[in-house]
JSON list of C-alpha atoms in Angstrom, two decimals:
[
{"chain": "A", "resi": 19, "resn": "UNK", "atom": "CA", "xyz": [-34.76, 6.52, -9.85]},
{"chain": "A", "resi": 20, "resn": "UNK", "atom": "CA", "xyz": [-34.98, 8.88, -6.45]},
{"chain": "A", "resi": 21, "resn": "UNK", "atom": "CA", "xyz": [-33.96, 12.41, -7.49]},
{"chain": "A", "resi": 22, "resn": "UNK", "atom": "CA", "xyz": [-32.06, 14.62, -4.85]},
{"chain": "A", "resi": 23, "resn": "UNK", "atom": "CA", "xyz": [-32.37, 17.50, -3.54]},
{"chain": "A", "resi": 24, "resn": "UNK", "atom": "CA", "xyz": [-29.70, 19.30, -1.68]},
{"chain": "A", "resi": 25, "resn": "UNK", "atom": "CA", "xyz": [-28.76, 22.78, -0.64]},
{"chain": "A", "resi": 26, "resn": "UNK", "atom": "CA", "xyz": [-26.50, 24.62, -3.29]},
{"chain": "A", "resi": 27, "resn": "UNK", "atom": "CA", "xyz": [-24.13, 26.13, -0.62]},
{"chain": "A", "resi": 28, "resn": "UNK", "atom": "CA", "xyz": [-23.60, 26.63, 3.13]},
{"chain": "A", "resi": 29, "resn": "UNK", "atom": "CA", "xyz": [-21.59, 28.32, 5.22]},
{"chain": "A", "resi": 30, "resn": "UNK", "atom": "CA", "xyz": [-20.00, 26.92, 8.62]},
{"chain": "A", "resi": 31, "resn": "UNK", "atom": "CA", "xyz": [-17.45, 28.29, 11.13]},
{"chain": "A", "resi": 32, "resn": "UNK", "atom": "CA", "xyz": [-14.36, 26.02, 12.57]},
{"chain": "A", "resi": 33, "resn": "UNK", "atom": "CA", "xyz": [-15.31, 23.98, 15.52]},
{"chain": "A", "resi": 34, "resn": "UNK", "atom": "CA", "xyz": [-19.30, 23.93, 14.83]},
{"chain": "A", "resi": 35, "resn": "UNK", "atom": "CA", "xyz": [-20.95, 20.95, 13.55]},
{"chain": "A", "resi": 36, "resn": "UNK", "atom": "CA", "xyz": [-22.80, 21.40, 10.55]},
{"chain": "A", "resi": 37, "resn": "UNK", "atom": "CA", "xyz": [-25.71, 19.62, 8.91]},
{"chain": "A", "resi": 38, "resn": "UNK", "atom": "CA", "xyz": [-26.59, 18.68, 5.55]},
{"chain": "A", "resi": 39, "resn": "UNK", "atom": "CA", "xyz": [-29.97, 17.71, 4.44]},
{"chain": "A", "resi": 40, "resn": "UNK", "atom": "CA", "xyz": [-30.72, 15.72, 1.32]},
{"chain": "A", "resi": 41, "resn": "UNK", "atom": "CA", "xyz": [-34.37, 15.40, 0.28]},
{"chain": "A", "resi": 42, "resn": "UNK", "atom": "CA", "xyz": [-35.16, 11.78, -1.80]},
{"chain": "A", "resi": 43, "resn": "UNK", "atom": "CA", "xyz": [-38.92, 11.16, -1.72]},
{"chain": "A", "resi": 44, "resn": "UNK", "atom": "CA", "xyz": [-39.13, 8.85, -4.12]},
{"chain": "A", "resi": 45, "resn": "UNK", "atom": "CA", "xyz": [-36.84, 6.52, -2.39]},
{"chain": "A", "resi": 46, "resn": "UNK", "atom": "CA", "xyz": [-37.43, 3.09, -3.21]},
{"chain": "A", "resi": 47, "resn": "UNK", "atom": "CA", "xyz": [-37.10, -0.06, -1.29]},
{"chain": "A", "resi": 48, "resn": "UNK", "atom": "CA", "xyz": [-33.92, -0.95, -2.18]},
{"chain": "A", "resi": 49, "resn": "UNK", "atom": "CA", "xyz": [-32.20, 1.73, -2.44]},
{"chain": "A", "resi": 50, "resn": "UNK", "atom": "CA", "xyz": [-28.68, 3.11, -0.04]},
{"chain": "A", "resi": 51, "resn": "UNK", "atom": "CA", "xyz": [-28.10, 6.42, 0.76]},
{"chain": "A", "resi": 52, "resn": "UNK", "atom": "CA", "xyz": [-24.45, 7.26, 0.32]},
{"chain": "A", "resi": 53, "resn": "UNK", "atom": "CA", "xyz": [-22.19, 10.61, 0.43]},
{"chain": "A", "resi": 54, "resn": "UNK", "atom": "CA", "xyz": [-19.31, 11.85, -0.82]},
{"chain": "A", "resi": 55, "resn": "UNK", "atom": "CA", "xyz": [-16.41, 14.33, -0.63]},
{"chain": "A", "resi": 56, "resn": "UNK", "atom": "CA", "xyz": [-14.95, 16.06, -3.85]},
{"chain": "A", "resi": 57, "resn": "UNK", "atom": "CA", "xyz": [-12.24, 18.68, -3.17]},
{"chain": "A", "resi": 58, "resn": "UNK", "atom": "CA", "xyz": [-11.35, 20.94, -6.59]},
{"chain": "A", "resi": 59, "resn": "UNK", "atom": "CA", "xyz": [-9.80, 18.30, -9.35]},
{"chain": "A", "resi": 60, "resn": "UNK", "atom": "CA", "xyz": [-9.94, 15.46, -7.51]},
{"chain": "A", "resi": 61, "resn": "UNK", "atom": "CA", "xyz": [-12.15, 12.65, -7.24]},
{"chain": "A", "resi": 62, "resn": "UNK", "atom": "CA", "xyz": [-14.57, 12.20, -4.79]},
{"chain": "A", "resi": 63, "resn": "UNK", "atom": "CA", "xyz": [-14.43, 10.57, -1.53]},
{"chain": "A", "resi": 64, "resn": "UNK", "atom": "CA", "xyz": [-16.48, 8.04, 0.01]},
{"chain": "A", "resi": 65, "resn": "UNK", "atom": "CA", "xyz": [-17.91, 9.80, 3.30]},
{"chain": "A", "resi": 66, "resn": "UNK", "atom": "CA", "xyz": [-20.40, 7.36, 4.29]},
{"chain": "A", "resi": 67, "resn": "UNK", "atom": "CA", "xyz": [-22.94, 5.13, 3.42]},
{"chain": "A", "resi": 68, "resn": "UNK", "atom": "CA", "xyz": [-26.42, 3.51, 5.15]},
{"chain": "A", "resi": 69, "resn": "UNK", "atom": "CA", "xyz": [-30.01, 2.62, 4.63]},
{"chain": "A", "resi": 70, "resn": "UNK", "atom": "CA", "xyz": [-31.98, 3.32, 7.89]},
{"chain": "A", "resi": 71, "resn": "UNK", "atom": "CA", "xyz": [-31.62, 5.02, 11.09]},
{"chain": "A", "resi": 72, "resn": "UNK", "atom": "CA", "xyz": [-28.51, 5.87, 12.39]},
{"chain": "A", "resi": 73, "resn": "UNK", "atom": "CA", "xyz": [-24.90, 5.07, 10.87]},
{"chain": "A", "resi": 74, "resn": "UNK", "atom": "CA", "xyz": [-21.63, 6.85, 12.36]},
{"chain": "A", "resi": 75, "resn": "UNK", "atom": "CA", "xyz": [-18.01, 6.26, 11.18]},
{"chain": "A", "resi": 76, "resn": "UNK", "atom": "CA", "xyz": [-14.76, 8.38, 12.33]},
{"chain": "A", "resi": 77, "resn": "UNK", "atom": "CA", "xyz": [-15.64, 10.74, 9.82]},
{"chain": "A", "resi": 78, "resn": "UNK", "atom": "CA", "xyz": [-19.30, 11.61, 10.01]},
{"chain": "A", "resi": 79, "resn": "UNK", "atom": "CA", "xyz": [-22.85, 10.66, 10.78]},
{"chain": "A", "resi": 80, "resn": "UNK", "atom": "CA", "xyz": [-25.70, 9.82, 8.79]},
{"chain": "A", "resi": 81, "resn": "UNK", "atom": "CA", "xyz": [-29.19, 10.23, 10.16]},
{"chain": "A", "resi": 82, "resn": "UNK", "atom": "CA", "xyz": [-32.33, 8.61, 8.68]},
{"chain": "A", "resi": 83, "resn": "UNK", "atom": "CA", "xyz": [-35.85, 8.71, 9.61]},
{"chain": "A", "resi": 84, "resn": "UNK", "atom": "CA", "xyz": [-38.21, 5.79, 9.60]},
{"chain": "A", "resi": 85, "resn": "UNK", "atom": "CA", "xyz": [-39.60, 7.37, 5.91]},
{"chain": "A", "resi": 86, "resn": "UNK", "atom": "CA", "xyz": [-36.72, 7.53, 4.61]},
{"chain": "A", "resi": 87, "resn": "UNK", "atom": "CA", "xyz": [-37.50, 10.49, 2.44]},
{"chain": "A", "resi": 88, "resn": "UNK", "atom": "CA", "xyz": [-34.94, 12.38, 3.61]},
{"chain": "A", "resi": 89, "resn": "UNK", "atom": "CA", "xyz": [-30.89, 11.95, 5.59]},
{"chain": "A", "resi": 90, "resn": "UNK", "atom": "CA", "xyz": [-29.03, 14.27, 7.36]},
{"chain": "A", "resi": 91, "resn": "UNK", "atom": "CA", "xyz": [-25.18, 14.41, 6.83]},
{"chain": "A", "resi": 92, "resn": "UNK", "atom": "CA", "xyz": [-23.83, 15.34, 10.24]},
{"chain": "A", "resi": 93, "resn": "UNK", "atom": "CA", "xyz": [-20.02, 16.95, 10.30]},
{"chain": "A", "resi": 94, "resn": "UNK", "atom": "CA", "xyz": [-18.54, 17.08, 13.45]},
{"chain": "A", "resi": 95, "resn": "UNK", "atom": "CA", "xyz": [-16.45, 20.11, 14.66]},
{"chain": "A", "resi": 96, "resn": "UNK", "atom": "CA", "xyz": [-15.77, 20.95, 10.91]},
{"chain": "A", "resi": 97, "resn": "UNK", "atom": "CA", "xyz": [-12.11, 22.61, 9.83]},
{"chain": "A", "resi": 98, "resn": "UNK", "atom": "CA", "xyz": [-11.01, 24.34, 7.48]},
{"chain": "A", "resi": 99, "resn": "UNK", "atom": "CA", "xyz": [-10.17, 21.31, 5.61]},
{"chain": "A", "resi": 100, "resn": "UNK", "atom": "CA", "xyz": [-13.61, 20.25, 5.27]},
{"chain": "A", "resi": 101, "resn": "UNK", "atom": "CA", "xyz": [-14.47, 22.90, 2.83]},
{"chain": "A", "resi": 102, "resn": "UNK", "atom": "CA", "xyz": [-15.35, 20.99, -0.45]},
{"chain": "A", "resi": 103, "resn": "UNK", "atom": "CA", "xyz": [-18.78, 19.90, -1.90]},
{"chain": "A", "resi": 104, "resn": "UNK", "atom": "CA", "xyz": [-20.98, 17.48, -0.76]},
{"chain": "A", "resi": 105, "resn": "UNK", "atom": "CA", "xyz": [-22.79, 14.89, -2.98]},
{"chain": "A", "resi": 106, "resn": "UNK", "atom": "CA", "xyz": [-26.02, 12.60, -1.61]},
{"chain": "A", "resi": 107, "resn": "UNK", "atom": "CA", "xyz": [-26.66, 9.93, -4.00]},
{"chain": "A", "resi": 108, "resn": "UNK", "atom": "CA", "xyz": [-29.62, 7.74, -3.87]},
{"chain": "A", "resi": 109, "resn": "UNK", "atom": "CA", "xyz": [-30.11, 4.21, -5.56]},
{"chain": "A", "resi": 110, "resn": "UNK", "atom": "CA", "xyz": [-30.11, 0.55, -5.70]},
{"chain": "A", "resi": 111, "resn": "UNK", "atom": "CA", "xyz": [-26.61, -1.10, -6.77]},
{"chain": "A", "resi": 112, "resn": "UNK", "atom": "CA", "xyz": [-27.18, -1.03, -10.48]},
{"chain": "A", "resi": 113, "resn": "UNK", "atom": "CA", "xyz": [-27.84, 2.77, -10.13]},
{"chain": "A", "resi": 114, "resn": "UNK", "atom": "CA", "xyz": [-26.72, 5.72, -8.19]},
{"chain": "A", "resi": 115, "resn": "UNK", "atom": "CA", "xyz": [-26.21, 8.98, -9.91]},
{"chain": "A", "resi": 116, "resn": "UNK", "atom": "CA", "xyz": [-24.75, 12.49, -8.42]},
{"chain": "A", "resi": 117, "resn": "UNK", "atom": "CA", "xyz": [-26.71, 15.65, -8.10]},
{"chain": "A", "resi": 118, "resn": "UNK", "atom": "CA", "xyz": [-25.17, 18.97, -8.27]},
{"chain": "A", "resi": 119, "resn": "UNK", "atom": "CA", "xyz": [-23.84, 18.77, -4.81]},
{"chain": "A", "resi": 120, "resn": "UNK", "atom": "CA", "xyz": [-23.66, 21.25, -1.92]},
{"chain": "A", "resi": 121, "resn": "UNK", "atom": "CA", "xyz": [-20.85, 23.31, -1.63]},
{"chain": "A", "resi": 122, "resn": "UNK", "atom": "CA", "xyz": [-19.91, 23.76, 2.23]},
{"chain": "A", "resi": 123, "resn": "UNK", "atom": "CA", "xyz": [-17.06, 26.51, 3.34]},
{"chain": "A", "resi": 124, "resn": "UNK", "atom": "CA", "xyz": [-15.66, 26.96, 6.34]},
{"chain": "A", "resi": 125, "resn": "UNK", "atom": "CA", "xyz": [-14.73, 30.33, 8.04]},
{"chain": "A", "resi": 126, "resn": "UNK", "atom": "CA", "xyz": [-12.26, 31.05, 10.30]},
{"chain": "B", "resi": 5, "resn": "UNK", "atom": "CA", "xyz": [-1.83, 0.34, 0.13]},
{"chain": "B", "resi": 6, "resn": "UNK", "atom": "CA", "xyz": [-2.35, 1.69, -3.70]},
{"chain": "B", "resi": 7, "resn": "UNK", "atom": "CA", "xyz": [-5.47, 3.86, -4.57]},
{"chain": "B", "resi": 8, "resn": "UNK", "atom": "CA", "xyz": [-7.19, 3.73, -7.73]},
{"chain": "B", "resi": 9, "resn": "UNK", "atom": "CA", "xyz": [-4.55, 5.07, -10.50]},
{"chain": "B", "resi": 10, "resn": "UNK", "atom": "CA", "xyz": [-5.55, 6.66, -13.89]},
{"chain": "B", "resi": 11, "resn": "UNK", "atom": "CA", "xyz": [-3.32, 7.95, -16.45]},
{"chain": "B", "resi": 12, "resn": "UNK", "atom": "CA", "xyz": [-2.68, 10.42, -18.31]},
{"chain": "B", "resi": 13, "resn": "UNK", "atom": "CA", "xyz": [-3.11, 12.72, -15.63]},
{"chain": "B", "resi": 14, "resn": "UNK", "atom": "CA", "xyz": [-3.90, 15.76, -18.36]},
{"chain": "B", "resi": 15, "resn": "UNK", "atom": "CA", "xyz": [-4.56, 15.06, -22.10]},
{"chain": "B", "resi": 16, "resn": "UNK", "atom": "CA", "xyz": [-5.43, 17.58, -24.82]},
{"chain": "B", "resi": 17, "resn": "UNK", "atom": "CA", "xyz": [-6.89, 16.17, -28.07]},
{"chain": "B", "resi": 18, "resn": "UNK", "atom": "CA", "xyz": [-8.64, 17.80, -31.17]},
{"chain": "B", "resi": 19, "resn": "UNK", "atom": "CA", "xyz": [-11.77, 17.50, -32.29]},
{"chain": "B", "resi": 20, "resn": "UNK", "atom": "CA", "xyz": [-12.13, 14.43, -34.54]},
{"chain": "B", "resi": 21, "resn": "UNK", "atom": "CA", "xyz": [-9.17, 12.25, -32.69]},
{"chain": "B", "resi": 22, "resn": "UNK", "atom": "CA", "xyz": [-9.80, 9.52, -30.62]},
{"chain": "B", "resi": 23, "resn": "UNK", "atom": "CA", "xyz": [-8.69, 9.11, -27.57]},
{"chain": "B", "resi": 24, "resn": "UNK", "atom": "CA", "xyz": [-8.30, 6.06, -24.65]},
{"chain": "B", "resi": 25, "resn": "UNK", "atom": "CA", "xyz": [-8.27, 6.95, -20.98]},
{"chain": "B", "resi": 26, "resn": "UNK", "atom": "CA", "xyz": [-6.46, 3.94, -18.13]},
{"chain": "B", "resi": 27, "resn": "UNK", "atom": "CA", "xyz": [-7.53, 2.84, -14.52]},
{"chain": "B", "resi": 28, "resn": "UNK", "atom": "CA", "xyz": [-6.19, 0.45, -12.27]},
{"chain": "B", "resi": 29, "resn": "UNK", "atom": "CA", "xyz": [-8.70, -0.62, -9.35]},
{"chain": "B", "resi": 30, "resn": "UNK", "atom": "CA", "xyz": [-7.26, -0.92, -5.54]},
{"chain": "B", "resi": 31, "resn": "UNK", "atom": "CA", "xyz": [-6.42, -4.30, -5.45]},
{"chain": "B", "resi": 32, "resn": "UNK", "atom": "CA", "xyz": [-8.94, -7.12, -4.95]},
{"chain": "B", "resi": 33, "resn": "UNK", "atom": "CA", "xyz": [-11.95, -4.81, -6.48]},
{"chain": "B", "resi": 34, "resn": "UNK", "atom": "CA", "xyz": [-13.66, -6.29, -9.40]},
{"chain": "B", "resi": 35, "resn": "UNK", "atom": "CA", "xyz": [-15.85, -3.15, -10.17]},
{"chain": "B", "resi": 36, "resn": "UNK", "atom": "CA", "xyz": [-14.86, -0.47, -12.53]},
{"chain": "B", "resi": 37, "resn": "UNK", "atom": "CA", "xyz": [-16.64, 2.50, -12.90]},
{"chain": "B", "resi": 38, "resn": "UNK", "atom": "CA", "xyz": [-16.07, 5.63, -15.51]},
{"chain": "B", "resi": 39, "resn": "UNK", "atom": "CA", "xyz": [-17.77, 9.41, -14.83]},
{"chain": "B", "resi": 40, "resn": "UNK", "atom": "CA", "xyz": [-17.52, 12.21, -16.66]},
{"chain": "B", "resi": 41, "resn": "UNK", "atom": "CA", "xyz": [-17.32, 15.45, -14.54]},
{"chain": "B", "resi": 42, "resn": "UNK", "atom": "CA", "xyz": [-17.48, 18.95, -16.19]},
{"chain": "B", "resi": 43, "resn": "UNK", "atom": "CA", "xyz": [-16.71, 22.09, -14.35]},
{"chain": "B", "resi": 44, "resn": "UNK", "atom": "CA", "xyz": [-19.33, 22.94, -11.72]},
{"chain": "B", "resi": 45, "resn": "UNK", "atom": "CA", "xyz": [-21.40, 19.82, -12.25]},
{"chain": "B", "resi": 46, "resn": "UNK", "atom": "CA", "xyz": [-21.41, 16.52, -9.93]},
{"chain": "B", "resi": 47, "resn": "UNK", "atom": "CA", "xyz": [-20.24, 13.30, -12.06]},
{"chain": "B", "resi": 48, "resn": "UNK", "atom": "CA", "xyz": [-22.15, 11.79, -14.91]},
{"chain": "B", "resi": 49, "resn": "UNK", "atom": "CA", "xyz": [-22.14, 7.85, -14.82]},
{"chain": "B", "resi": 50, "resn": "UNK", "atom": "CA", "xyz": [-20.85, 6.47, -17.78]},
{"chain": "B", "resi": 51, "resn": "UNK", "atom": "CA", "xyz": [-20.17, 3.23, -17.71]},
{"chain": "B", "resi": 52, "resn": "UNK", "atom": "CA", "xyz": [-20.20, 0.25, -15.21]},
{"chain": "B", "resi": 53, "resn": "UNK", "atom": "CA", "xyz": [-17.60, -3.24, -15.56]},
{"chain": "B", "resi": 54, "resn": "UNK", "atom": "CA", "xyz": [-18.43, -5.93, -12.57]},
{"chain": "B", "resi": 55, "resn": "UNK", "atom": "CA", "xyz": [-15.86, -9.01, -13.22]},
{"chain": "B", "resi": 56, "resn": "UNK", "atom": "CA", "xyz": [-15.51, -8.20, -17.02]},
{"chain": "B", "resi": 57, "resn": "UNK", "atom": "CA", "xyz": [-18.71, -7.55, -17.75]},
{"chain": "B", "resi": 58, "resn": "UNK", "atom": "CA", "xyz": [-21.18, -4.53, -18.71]},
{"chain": "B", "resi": 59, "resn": "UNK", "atom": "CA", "xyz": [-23.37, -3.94, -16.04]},
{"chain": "B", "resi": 60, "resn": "UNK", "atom": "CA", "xyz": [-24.66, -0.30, -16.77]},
{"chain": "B", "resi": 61, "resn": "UNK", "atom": "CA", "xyz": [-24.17, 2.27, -19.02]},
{"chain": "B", "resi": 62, "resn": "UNK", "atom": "CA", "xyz": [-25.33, 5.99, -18.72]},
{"chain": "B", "resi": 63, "resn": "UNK", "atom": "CA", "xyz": [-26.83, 8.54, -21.18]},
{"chain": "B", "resi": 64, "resn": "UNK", "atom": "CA", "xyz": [-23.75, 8.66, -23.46]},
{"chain": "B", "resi": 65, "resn": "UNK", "atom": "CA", "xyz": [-23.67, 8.53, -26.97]},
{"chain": "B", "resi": 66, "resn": "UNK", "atom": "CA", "xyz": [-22.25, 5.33, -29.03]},
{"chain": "B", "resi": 67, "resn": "UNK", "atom": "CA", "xyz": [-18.96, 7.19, -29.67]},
{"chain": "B", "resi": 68, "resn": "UNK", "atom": "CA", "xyz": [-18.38, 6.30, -25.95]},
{"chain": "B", "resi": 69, "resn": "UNK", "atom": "CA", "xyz": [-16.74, 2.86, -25.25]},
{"chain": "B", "resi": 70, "resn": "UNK", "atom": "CA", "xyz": [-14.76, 0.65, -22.68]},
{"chain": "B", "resi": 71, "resn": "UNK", "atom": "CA", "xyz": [-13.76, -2.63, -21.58]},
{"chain": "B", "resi": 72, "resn": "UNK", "atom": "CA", "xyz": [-12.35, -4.64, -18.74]},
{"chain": "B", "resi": 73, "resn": "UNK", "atom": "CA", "xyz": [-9.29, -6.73, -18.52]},
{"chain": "B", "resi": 74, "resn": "UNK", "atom": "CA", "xyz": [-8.62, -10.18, -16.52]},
{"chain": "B", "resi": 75, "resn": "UNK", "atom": "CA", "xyz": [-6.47, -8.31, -14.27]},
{"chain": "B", "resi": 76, "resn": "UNK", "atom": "CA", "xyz": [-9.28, -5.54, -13.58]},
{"chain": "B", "resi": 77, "resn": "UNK", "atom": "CA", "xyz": [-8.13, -3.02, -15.03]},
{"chain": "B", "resi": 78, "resn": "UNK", "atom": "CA", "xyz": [-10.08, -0.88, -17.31]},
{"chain": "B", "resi": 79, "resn": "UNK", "atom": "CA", "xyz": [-10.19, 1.91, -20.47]},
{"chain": "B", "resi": 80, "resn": "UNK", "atom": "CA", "xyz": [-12.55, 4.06, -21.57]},
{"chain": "B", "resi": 81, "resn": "UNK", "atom": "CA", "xyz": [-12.25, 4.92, -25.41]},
{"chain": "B", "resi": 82, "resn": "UNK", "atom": "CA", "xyz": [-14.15, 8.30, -26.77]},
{"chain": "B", "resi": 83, "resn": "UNK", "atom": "CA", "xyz": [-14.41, 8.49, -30.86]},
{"chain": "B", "resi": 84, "resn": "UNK", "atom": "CA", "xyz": [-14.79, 11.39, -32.75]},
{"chain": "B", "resi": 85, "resn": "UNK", "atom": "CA", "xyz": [-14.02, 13.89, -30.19]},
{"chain": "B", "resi": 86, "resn": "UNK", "atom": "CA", "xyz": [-16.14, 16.83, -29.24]},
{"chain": "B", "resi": 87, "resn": "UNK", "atom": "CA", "xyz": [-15.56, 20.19, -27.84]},
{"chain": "B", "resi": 88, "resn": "UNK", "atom": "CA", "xyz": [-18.17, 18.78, -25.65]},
{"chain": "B", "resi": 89, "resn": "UNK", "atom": "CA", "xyz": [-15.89, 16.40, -24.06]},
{"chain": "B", "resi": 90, "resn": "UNK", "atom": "CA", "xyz": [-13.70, 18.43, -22.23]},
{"chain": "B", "resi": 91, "resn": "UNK", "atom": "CA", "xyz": [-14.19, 17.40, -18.64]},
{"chain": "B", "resi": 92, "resn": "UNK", "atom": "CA", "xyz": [-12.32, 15.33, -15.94]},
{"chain": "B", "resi": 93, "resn": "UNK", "atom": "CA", "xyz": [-13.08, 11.93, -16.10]},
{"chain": "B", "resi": 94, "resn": "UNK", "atom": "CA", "xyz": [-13.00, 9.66, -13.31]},
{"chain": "B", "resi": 95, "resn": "UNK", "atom": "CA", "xyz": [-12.55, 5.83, -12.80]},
{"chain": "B", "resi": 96, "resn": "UNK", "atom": "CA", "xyz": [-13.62, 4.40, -9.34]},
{"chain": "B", "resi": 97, "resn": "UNK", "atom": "CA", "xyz": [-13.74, 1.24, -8.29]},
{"chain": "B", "resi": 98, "resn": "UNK", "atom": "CA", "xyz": [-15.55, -0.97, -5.92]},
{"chain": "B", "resi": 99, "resn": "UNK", "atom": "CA", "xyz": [-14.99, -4.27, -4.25]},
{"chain": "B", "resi": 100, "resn": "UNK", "atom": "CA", "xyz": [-19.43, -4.37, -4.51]},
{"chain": "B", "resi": 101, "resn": "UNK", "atom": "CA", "xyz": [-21.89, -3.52, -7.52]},
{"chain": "B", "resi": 102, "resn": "UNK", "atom": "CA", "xyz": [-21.60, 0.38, -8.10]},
{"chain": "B", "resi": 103, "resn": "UNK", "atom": "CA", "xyz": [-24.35, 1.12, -5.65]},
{"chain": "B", "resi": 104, "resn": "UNK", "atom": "CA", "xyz": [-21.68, 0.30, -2.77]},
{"chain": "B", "resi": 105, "resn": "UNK", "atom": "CA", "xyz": [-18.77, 2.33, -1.46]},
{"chain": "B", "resi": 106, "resn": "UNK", "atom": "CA", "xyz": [-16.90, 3.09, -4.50]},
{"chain": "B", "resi": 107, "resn": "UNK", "atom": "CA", "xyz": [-13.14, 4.94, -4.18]},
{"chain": "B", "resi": 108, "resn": "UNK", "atom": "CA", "xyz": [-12.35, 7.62, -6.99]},
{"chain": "B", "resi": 109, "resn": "UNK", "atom": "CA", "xyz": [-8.99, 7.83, -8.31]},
{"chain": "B", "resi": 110, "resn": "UNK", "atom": "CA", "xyz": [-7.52, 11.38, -9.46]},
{"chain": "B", "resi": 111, "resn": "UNK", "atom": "CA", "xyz": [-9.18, 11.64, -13.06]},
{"chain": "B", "resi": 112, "resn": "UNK", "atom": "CA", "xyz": [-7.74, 12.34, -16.20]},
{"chain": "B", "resi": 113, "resn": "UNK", "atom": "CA", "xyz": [-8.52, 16.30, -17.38]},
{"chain": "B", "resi": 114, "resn": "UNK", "atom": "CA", "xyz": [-9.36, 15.87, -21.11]},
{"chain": "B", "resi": 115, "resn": "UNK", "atom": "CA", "xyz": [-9.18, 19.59, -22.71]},
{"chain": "B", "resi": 116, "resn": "UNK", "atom": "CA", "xyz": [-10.38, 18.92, -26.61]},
{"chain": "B", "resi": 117, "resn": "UNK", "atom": "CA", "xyz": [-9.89, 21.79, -28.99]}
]
């Protein structure tokens, strides 16, 4: 199973994009890379999901290299709405298991 | 149309009761999925249902317990409550496998005491 590693926090400004980078070394073949929202007592949020190179929804984008070691969350022009915490999850479809997250805040 | 629903939204037990936590899955998803979230942590997997069947379970003692229904629909029964249970626990469901996109309903806030 691919352990992640994410920041614990960052901070971000309205309009700026911001980045998030999730290290998985131990990636194996078959496993996705997928991300998710969670705003205080609520449930997460499917952000987006992929498995090489580029994927982009309304939403986000989600870079990955050719090693696939690590992906890069990218928010676009983030609000103050878009403070929450940010969860990478790496595995196959029989297993994918959430880290502690990266808590992102947004500053007027 | 509907998100995933769980109920009760809040529940407070005491150690030694049982108790059984509810999910409906957005319609047409045959994967059920239970977490258990305690403050300032990211989920735990619990337990997996694809089309009424166990297809995973996480690191979770024997007191911890659920099924699937014909209509999708899933519970999640915890024996012999703990203090150690008090978290939020979340159902999500999945049209895939529980590697896929998976949609989180509200959770149900267990406070044991």
């Amino acid at each position: 199973l691919a352990k992640t590693t994410q920041p614990i926090s960052m901070d971000s400004y309205e309009g700026q994009e911001v980045n998030i980078t999730c290290s998985h070394n131990n990636i194996a073949t078959n496993d996705y890379i997928t991300w998710y929202q969670q705003f205080p007592s609520q449930g997460p949020r499917f952000i987006i999901q992929g498995y090489k190179t580029k994927v982009t929804n309304e939403v986000a984008s989600l870079f990955i290299p050719a090693d696939r070691k690590s992906s890069t969350l990218s928010l676009p022009r983030v609000s103050l709405s878009d403070t929450a915490v940010y969860y990478c999850l790496v595995g196959d479809e029989d297993d994918m298991r959430f880290g502690a997250g990266t808590r992102l805040t947004v500053k007027p | 149309d509907a998100g995933v629903t769980q109920s009760p939204t809040h529940l407070i037990k005491t150690r030694g009761q049982q108790v059984t936590l509810r999910c409906s899955p957005i319609s047409g998803h045959k994967s059920v999925s239970w977490y258990q979230q305690v403050l300032g942590q990211g989920p735990q997997f619990i337990f997996q249902y694809y089309e009424k069947e166990e297809r995973g379970r996480g690191n979770f003692p024997d007191r911890f317990s659920a099924r699937q229904f014909p209509n999708y629909s899933s519970e999640l029964n915890v024996n012999a409550l703990l203090l150690g249970d008090s978290a939020l626990y979340l159902c999500a469901s999945s049209f895939w496998d529980r590697g896929r996109e998976q949609y989180f309903g509200p959770g149900t806030r267990l406070t044991v005491t």
